[in-house]
PDB file of C-alpha atoms and ligand atoms in Angstrom:
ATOM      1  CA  UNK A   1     128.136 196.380 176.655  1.00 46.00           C
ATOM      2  CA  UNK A   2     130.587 199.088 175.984  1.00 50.00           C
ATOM      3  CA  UNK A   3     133.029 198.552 179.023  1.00 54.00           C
ATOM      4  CA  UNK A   4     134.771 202.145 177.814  1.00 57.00           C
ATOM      5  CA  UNK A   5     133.021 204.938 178.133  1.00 71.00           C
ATOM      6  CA  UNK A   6     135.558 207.617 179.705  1.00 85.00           C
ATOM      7  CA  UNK A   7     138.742 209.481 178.388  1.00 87.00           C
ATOM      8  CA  UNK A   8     141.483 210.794 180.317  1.00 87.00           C
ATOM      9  CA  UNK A   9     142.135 213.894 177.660  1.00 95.00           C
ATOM     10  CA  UNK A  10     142.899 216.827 178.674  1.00 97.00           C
ATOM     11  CA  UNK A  11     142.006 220.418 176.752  1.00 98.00           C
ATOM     12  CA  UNK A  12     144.425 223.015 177.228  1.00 98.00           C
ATOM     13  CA  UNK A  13     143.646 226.432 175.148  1.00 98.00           C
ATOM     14  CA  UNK A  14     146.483 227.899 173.522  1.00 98.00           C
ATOM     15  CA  UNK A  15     145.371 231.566 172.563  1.00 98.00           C
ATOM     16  CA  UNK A  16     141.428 233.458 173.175  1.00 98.00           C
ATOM     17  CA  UNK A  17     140.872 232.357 168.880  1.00 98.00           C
ATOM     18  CA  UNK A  18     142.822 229.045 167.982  1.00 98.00           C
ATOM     19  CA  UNK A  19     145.325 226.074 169.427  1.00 98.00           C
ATOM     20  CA  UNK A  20     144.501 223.883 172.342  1.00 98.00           C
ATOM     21  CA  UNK A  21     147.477 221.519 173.353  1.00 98.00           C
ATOM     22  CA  UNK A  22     146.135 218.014 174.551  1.00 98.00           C
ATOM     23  CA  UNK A  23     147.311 215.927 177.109  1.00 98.00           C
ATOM     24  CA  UNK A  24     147.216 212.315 178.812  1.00 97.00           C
ATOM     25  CA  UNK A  25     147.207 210.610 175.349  1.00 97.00           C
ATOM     26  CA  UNK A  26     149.926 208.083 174.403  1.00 97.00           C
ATOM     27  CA  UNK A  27     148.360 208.295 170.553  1.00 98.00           C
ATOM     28  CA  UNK A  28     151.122 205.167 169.893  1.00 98.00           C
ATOM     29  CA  UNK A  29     148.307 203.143 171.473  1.00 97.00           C
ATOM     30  CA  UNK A  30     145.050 202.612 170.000  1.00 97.00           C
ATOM     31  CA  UNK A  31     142.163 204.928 171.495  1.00 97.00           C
ATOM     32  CA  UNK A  32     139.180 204.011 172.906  1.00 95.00           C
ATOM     33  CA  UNK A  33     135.508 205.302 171.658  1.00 95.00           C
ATOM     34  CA  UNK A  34     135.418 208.178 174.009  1.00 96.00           C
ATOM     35  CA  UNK A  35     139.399 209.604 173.138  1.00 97.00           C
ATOM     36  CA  UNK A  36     138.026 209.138 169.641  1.00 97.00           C
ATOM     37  CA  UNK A  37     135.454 211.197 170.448  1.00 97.00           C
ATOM     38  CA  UNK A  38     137.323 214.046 172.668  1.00 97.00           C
ATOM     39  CA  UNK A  39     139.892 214.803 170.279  1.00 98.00           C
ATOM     40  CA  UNK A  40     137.088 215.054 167.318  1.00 98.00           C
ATOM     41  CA  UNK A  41     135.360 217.849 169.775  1.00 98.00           C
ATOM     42  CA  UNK A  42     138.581 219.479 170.769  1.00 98.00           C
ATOM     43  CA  UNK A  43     139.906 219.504 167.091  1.00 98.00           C
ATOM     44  CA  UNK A  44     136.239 221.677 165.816  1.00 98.00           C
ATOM     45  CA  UNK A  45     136.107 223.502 168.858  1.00 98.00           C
ATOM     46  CA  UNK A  46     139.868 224.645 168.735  1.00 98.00           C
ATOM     47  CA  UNK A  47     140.938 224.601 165.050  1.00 98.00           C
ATOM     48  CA  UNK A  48     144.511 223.257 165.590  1.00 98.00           C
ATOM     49  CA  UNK A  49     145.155 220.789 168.557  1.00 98.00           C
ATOM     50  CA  UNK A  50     148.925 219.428 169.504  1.00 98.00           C
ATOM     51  CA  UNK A  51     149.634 216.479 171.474  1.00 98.00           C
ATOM     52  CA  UNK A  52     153.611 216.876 172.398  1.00 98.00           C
ATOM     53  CA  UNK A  53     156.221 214.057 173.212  1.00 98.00           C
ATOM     54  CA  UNK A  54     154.682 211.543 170.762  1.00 98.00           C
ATOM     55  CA  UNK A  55     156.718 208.538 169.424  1.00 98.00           C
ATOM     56  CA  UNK A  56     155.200 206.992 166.847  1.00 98.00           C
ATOM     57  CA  UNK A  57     155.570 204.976 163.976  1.00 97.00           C
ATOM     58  CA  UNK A  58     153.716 205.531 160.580  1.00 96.00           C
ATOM     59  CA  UNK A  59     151.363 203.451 161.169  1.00 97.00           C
ATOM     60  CA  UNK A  60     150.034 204.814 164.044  1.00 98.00           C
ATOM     61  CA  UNK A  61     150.230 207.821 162.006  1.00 98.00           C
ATOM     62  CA  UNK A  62     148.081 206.632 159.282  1.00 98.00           C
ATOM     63  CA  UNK A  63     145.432 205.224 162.379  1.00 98.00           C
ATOM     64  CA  UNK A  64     145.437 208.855 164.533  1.00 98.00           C
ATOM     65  CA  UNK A  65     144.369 210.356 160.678  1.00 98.00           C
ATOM     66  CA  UNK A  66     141.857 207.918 160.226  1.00 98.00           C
ATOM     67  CA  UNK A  67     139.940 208.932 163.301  1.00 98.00           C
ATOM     68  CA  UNK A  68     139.301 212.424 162.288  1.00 98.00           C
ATOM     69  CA  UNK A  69     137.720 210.808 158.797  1.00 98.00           C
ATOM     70  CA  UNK A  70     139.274 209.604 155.356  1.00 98.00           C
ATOM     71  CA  UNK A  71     143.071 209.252 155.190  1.00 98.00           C
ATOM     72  CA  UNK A  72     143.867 211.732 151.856  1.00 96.00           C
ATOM     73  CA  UNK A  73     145.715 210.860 149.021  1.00 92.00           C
ATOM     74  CA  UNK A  74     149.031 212.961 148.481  1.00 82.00           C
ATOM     75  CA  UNK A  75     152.266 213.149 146.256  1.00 70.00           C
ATOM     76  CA  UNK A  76     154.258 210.620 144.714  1.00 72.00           C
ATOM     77  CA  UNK A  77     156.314 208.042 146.601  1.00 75.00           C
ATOM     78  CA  UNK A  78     159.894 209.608 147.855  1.00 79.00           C
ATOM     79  CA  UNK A  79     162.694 208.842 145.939  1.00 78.00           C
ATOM     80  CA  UNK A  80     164.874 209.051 148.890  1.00 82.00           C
ATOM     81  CA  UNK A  81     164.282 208.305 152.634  1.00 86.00           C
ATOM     82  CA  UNK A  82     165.264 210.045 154.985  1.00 83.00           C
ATOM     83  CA  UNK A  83     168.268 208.366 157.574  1.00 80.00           C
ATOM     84  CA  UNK A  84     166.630 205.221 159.771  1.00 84.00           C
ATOM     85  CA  UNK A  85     163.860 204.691 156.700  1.00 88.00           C
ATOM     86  CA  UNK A  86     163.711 202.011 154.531  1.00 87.00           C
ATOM     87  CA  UNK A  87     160.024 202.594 153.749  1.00 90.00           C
ATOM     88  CA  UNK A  88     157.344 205.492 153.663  1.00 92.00           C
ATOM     89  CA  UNK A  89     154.009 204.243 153.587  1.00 93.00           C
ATOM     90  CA  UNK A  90     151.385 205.542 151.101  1.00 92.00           C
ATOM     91  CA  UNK A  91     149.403 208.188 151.797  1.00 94.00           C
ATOM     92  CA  UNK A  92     152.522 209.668 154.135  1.00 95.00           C
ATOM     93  CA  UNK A  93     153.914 212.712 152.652  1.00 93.00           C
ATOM     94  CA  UNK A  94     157.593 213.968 153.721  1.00 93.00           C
ATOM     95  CA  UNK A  95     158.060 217.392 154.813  1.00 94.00           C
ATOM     96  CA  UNK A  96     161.324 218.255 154.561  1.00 94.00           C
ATOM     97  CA  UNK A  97     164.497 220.537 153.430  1.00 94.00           C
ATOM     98  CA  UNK A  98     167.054 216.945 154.173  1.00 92.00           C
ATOM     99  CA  UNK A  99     168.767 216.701 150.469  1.00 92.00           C
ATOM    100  CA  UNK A 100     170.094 213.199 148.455  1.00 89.00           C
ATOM    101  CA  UNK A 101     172.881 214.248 145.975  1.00 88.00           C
ATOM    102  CA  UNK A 102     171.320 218.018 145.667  1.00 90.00           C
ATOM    103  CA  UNK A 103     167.659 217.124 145.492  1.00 88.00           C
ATOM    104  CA  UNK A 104     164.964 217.383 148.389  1.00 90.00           C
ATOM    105  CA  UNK A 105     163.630 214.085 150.271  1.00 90.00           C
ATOM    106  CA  UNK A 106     160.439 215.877 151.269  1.00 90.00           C
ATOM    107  CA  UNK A 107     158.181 218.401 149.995  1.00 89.00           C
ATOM    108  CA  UNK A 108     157.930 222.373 150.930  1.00 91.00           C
ATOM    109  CA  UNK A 109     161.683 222.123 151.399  1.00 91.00           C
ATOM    110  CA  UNK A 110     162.713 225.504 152.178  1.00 90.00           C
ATOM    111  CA  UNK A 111     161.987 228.285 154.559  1.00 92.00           C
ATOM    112  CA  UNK A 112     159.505 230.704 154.648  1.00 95.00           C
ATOM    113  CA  UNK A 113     155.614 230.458 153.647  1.00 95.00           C
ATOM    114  CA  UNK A 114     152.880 232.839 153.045  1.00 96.00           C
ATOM    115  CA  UNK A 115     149.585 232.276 154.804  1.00 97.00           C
ATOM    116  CA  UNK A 116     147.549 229.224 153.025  1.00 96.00           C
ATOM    117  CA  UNK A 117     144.799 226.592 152.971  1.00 97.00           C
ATOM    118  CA  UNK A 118     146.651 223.570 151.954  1.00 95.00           C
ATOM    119  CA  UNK A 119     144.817 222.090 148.961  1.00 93.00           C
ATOM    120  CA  UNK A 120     142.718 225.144 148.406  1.00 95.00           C
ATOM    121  CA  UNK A 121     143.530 225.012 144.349  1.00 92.00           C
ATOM    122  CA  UNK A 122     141.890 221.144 144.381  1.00 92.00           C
ATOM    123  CA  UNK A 123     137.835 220.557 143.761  1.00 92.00           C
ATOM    124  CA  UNK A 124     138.195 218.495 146.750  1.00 95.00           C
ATOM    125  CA  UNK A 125     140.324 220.601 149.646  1.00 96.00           C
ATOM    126  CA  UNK A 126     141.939 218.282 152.117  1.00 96.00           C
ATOM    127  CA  UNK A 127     139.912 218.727 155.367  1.00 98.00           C
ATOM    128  CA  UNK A 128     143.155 218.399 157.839  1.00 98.00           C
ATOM    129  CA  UNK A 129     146.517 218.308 157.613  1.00 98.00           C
ATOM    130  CA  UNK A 130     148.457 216.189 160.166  1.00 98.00           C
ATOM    131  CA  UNK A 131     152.035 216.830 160.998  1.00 98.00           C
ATOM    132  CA  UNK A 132     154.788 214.906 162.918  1.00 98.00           C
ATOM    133  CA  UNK A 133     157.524 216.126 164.102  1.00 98.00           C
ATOM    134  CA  UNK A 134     160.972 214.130 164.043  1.00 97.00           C
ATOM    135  CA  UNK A 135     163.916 216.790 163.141  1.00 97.00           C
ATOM    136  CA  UNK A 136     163.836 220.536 163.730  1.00 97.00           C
ATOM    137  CA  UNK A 137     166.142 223.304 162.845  1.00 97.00           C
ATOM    138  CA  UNK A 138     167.894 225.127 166.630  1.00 97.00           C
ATOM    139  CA  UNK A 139     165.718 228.189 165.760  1.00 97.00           C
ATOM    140  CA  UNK A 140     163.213 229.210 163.224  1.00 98.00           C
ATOM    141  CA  UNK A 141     160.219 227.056 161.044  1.00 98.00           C
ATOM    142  CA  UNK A 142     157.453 227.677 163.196  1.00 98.00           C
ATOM    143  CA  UNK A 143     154.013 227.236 162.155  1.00 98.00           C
ATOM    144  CA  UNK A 144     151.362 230.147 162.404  1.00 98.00           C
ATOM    145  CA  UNK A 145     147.726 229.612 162.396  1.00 98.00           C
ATOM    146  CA  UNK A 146     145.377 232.267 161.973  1.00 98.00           C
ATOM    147  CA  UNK A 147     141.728 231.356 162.758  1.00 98.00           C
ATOM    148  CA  UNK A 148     139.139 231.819 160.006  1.00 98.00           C
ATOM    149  CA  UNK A 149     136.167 232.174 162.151  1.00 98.00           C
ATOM    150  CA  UNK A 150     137.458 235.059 164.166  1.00 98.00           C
ATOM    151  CA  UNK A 151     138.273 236.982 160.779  1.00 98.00           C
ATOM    152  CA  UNK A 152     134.782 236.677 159.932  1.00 98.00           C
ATOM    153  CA  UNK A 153     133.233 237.438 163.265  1.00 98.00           C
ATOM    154  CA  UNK A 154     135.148 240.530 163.260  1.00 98.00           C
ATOM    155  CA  UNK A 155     135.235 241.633 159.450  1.00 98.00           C
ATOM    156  CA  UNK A 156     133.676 245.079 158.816  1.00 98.00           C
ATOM    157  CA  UNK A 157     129.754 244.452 158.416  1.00 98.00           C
ATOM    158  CA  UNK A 158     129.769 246.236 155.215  1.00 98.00           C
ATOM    159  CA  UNK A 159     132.319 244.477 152.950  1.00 98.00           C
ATOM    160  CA  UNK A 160     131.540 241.500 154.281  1.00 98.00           C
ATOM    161  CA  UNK A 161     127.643 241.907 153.091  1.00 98.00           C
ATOM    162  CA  UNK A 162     128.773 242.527 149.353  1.00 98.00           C
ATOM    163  CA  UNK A 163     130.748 239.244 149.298  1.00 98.00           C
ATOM    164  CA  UNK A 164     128.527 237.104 151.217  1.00 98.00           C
ATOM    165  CA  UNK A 165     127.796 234.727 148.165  1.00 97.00           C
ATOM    166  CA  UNK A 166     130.560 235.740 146.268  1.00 98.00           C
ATOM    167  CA  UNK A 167     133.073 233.170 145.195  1.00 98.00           C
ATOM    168  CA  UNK A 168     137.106 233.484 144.459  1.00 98.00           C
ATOM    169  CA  UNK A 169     139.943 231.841 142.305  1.00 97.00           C
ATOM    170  CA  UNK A 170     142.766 230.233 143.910  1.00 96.00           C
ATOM    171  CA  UNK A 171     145.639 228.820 142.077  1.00 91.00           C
ATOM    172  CA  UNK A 172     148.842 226.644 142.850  1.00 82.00           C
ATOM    173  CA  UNK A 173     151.765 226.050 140.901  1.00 69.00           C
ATOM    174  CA  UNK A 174     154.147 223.572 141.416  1.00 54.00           C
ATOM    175  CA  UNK A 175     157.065 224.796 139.565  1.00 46.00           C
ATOM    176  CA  UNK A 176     158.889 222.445 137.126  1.00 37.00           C
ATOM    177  CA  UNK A 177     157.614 218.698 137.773  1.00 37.00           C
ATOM    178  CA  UNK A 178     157.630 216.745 134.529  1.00 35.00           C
ATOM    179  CA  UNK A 179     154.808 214.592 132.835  1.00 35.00           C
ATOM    180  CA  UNK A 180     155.567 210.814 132.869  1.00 38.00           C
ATOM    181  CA  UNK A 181     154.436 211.186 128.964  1.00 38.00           C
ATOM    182  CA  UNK A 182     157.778 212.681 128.529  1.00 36.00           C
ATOM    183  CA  UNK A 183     156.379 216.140 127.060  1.00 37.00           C
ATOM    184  CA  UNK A 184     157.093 217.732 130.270  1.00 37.00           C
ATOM    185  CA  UNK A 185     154.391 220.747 131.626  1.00 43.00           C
ATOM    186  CA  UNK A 186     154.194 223.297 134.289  1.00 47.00           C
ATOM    187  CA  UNK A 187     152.127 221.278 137.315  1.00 53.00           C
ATOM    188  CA  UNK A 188     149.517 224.136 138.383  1.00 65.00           C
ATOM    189  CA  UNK A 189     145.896 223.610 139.666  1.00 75.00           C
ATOM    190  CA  UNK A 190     142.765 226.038 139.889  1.00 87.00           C
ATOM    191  CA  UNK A 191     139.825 226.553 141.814  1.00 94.00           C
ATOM    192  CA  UNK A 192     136.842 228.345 142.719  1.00 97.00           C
ATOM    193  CA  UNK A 193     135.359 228.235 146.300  1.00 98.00           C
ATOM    194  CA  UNK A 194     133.241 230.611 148.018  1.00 98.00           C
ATOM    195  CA  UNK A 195     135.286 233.420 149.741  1.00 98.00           C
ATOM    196  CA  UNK A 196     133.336 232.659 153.067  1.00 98.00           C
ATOM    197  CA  UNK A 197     133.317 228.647 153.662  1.00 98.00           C
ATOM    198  CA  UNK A 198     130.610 227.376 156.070  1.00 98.00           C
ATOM    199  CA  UNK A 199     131.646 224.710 157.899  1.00 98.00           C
ATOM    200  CA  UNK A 200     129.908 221.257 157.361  1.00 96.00           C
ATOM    201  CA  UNK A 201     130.431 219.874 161.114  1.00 97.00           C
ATOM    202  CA  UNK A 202     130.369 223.544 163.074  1.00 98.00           C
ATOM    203  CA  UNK A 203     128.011 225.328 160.616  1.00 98.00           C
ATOM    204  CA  UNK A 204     130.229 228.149 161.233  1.00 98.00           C
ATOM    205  CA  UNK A 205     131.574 230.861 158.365  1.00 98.00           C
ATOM    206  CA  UNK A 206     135.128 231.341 158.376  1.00 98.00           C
ATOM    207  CA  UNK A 207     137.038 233.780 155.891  1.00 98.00           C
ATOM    208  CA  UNK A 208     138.223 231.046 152.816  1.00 98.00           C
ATOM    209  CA  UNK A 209     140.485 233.194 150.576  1.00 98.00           C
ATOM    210  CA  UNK A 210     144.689 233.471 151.048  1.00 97.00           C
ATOM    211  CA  UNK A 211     147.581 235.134 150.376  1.00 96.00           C
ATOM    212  CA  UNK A 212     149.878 232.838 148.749  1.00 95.00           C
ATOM    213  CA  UNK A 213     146.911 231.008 146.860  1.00 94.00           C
ATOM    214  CA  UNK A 214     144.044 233.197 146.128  1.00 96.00           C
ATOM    215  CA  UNK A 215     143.840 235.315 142.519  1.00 95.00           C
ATOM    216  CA  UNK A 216     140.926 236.979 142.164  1.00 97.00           C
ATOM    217  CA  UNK A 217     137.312 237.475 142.814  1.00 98.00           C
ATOM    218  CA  UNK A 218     134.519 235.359 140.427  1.00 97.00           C
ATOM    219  CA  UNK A 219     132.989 237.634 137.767  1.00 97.00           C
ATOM    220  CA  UNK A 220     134.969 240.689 139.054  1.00 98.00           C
ATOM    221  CA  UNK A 221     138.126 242.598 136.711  1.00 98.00           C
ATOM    222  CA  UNK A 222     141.015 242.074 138.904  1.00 96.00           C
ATOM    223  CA  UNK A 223     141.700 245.789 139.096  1.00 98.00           C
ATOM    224  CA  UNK A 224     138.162 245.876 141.495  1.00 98.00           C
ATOM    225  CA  UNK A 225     139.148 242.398 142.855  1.00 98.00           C
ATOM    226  CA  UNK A 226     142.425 242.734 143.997  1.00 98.00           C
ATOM    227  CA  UNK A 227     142.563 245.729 146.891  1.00 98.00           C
ATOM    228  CA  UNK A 228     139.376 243.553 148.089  1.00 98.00           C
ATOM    229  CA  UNK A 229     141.604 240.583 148.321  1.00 98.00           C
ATOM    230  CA  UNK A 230     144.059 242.818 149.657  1.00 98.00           C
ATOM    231  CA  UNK A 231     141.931 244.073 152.757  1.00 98.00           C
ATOM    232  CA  UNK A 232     140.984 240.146 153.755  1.00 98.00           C
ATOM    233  CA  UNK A 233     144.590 238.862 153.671  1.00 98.00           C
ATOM    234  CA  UNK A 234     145.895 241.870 155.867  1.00 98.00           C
ATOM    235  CA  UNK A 235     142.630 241.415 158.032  1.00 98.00           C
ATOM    236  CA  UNK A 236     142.713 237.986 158.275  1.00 98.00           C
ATOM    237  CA  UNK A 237     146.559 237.739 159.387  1.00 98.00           C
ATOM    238  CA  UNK A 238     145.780 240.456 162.329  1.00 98.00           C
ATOM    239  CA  UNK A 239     148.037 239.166 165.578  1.00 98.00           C
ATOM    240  CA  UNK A 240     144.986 238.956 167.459  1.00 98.00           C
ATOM    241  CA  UNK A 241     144.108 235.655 165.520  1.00 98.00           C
ATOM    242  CA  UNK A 242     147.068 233.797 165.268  1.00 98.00           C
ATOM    243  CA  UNK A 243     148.843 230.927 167.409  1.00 98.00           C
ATOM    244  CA  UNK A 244     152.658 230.636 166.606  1.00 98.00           C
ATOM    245  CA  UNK A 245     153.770 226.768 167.210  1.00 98.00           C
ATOM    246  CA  UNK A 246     157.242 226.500 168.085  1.00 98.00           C
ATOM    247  CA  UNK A 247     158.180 222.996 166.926  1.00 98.00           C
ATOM    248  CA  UNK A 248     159.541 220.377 169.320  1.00 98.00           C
ATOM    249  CA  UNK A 249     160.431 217.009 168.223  1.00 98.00           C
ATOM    250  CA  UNK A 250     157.611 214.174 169.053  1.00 98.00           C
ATOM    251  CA  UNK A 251     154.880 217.093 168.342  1.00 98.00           C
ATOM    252  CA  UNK A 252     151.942 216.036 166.278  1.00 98.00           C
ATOM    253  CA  UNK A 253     149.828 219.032 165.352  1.00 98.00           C
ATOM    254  CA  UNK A 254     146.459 218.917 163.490  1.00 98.00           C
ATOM    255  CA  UNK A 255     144.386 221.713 162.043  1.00 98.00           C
ATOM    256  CA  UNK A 256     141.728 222.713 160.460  1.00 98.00           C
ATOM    257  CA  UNK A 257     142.018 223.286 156.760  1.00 98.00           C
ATOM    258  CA  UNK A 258     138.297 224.454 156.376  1.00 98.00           C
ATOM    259  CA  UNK A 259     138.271 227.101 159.068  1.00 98.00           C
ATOM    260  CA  UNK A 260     142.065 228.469 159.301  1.00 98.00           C
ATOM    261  CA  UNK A 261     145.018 229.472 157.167  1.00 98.00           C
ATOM    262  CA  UNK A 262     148.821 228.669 158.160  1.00 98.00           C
ATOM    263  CA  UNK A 263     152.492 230.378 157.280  1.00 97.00           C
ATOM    264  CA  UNK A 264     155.876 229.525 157.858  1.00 97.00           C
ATOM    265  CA  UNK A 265     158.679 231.481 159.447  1.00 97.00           C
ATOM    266  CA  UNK A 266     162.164 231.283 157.701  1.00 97.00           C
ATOM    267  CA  UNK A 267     164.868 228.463 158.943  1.00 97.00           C
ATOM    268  CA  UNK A 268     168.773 228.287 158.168  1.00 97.00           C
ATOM    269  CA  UNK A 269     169.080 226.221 155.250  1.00 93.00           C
ATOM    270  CA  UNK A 270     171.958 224.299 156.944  1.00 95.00           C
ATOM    271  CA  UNK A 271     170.065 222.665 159.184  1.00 96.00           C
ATOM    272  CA  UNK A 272     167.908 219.821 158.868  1.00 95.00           C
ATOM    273  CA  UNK A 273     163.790 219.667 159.303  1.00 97.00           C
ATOM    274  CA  UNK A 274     161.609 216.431 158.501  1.00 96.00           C
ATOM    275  CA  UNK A 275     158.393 215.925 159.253  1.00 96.00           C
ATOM    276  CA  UNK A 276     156.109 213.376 158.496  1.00 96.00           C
ATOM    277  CA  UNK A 277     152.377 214.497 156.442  1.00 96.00           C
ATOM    278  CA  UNK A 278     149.286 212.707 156.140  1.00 97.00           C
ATOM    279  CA  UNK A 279     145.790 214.680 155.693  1.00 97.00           C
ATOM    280  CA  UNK A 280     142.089 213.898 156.143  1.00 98.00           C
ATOM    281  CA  UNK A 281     140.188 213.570 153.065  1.00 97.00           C
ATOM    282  CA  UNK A 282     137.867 216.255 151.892  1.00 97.00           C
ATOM    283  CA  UNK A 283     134.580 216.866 149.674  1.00 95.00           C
ATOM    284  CA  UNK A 284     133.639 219.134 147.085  1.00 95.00           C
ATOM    285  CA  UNK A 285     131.978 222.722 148.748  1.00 95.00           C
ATOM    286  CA  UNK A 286     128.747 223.630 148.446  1.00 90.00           C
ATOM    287  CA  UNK A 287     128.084 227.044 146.476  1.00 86.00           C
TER     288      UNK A 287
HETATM  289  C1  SIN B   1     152.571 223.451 155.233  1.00 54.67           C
HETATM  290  O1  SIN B   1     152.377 224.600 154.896  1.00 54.67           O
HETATM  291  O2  SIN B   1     151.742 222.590 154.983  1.00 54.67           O
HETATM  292  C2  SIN B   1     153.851 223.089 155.948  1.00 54.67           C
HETATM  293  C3  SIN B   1     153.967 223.774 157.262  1.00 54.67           C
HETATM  294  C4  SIN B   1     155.325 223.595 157.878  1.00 54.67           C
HETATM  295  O3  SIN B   1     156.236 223.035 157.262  1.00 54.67           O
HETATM  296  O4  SIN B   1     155.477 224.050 159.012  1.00 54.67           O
END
């Protein structure tokens, strides 16, 4: 018999559209069946959910992922760690603008971000993205989340009935990263993905095209494509959809990379931010 069969979670909503913060879990602990199971139904009914005032170590990291599906590959292994590291386990990504002789521990290193799906330019798009939070600049780096659903719900009937179908080209580049062969190449990715992406555990249609990452429309000249485009980005960024997280150390914050798009706000590059990455794996989309 299953002697466990009750959770002490609690679901806070953070906004009418997306964000619920989550409380009476100490996720340094292993959860039982029916946290498992809470935070899974909070996480696809809220899009983003935060649990604040977490310690934990990357392991427990890498076991929180693991309940909301398959831990995601990412990156290559730091070259650096960050102060009070002597490791960082695989499949943990760094997040961070912390420099070793004038080079960047972490990823995304500095300030602001347009609105994105992480992974968007992959075949595969990283269901979640998981962040931890152990040094934050004194003001600035928050994390917006804009809610996918509610930009469908509330897109205008008509345009959204000539692109229902329709897929668009996203695109990433990396910048400068070298080849281990030596020859040396741009690092870029592209993609195709329907602009609306039903969701495989709500069945839900949320709005799957971005500012930062999306290029054009499939089988459309970008002259016709791009004041499309133009019209979802600036409807799907309206205030009205958006949670702001203001960062706190010990915050872990999961979201929803299927159903939602995030940004970044600027931060002073003299002080420090590092937080810790890992993702949920994802599958190719269905037409
Ligand atoms: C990201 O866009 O994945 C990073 C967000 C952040 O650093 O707040």
């Amino acid at each position: 018999m299953n002697a466990v069969t009750r959770t002490n979670l609690e679901v806070i909503p953070l906004t009418k559209h997306i964000g619920a913060e989550l409380r009476g879990l100490d996720l340094s602990k292993p959860l039982n069946e029916a946290d498992v199971a809470a935070i899974n139904k909070a996480w696809l009914d809220h899009i983003v959910i935060l649990f604040r005032g977490q310690t934990l170590s990357q392991e427990d990291q890498l076991r929180l992922t693991a309940y909301f599906g398959e831990v995601g590959e990412l990156g290559r292994p730091p070259k650096f760690f960050p102060p009070g590291f002597n490791k960082i386990l695989p499949r943990i990504m760094m997040i961070s603008n912390i420099r070793e002789n004038g080079e960047p521990i972490g990823a995304l290193p500095d300030g602001e971000m347009m609105f994105h799906h992480d992974m968007i330019h992959h075949q595969k798009p990283h269901n979640g993205t998981l962040l931890y939070s152990l040094e934050i600049p004194s003001h600035g780096g928050d994390t917006l989340f804009a809610s996918g659903y509610a930009a469908y719900d509330t897109l205008d009937p008509v345009l959204r009935a000539s692109l229902e179908g329709k897929r668009a080209r996203h695109h990433y580049n990396y910048g400068s990263t070298q080849r281990g062969d030596g020859k040396g190449t741009e690092a870029f990715a592209e993609s195709v993905h329907p602009i609306f992406r039903t969701h495989e555990q709500t069945g839900r249609k949320a709005m799957y095209v971005n500012r930062l990452m999306t290029v054009g429309i499939e089988g459309m000249p970008d002259e016709e494509a791009k004041p499309i485009l133009e019209k979802l980005f600036d409807h799907s960024e309206k205030a009205e959809f958006i949670y702001t997280h203001k960062w706190k150390v010990g915050d872990v914050l999961l979201w929803d990379n299927r159903c939602s798009t995030h940004a970044r706000t600027d931060f002073p590059d003299t002080e420090r931010r590092l937080m810790l990455r890992t993702t949920v794996a994802g599958t190719v989309i269905p037409r």
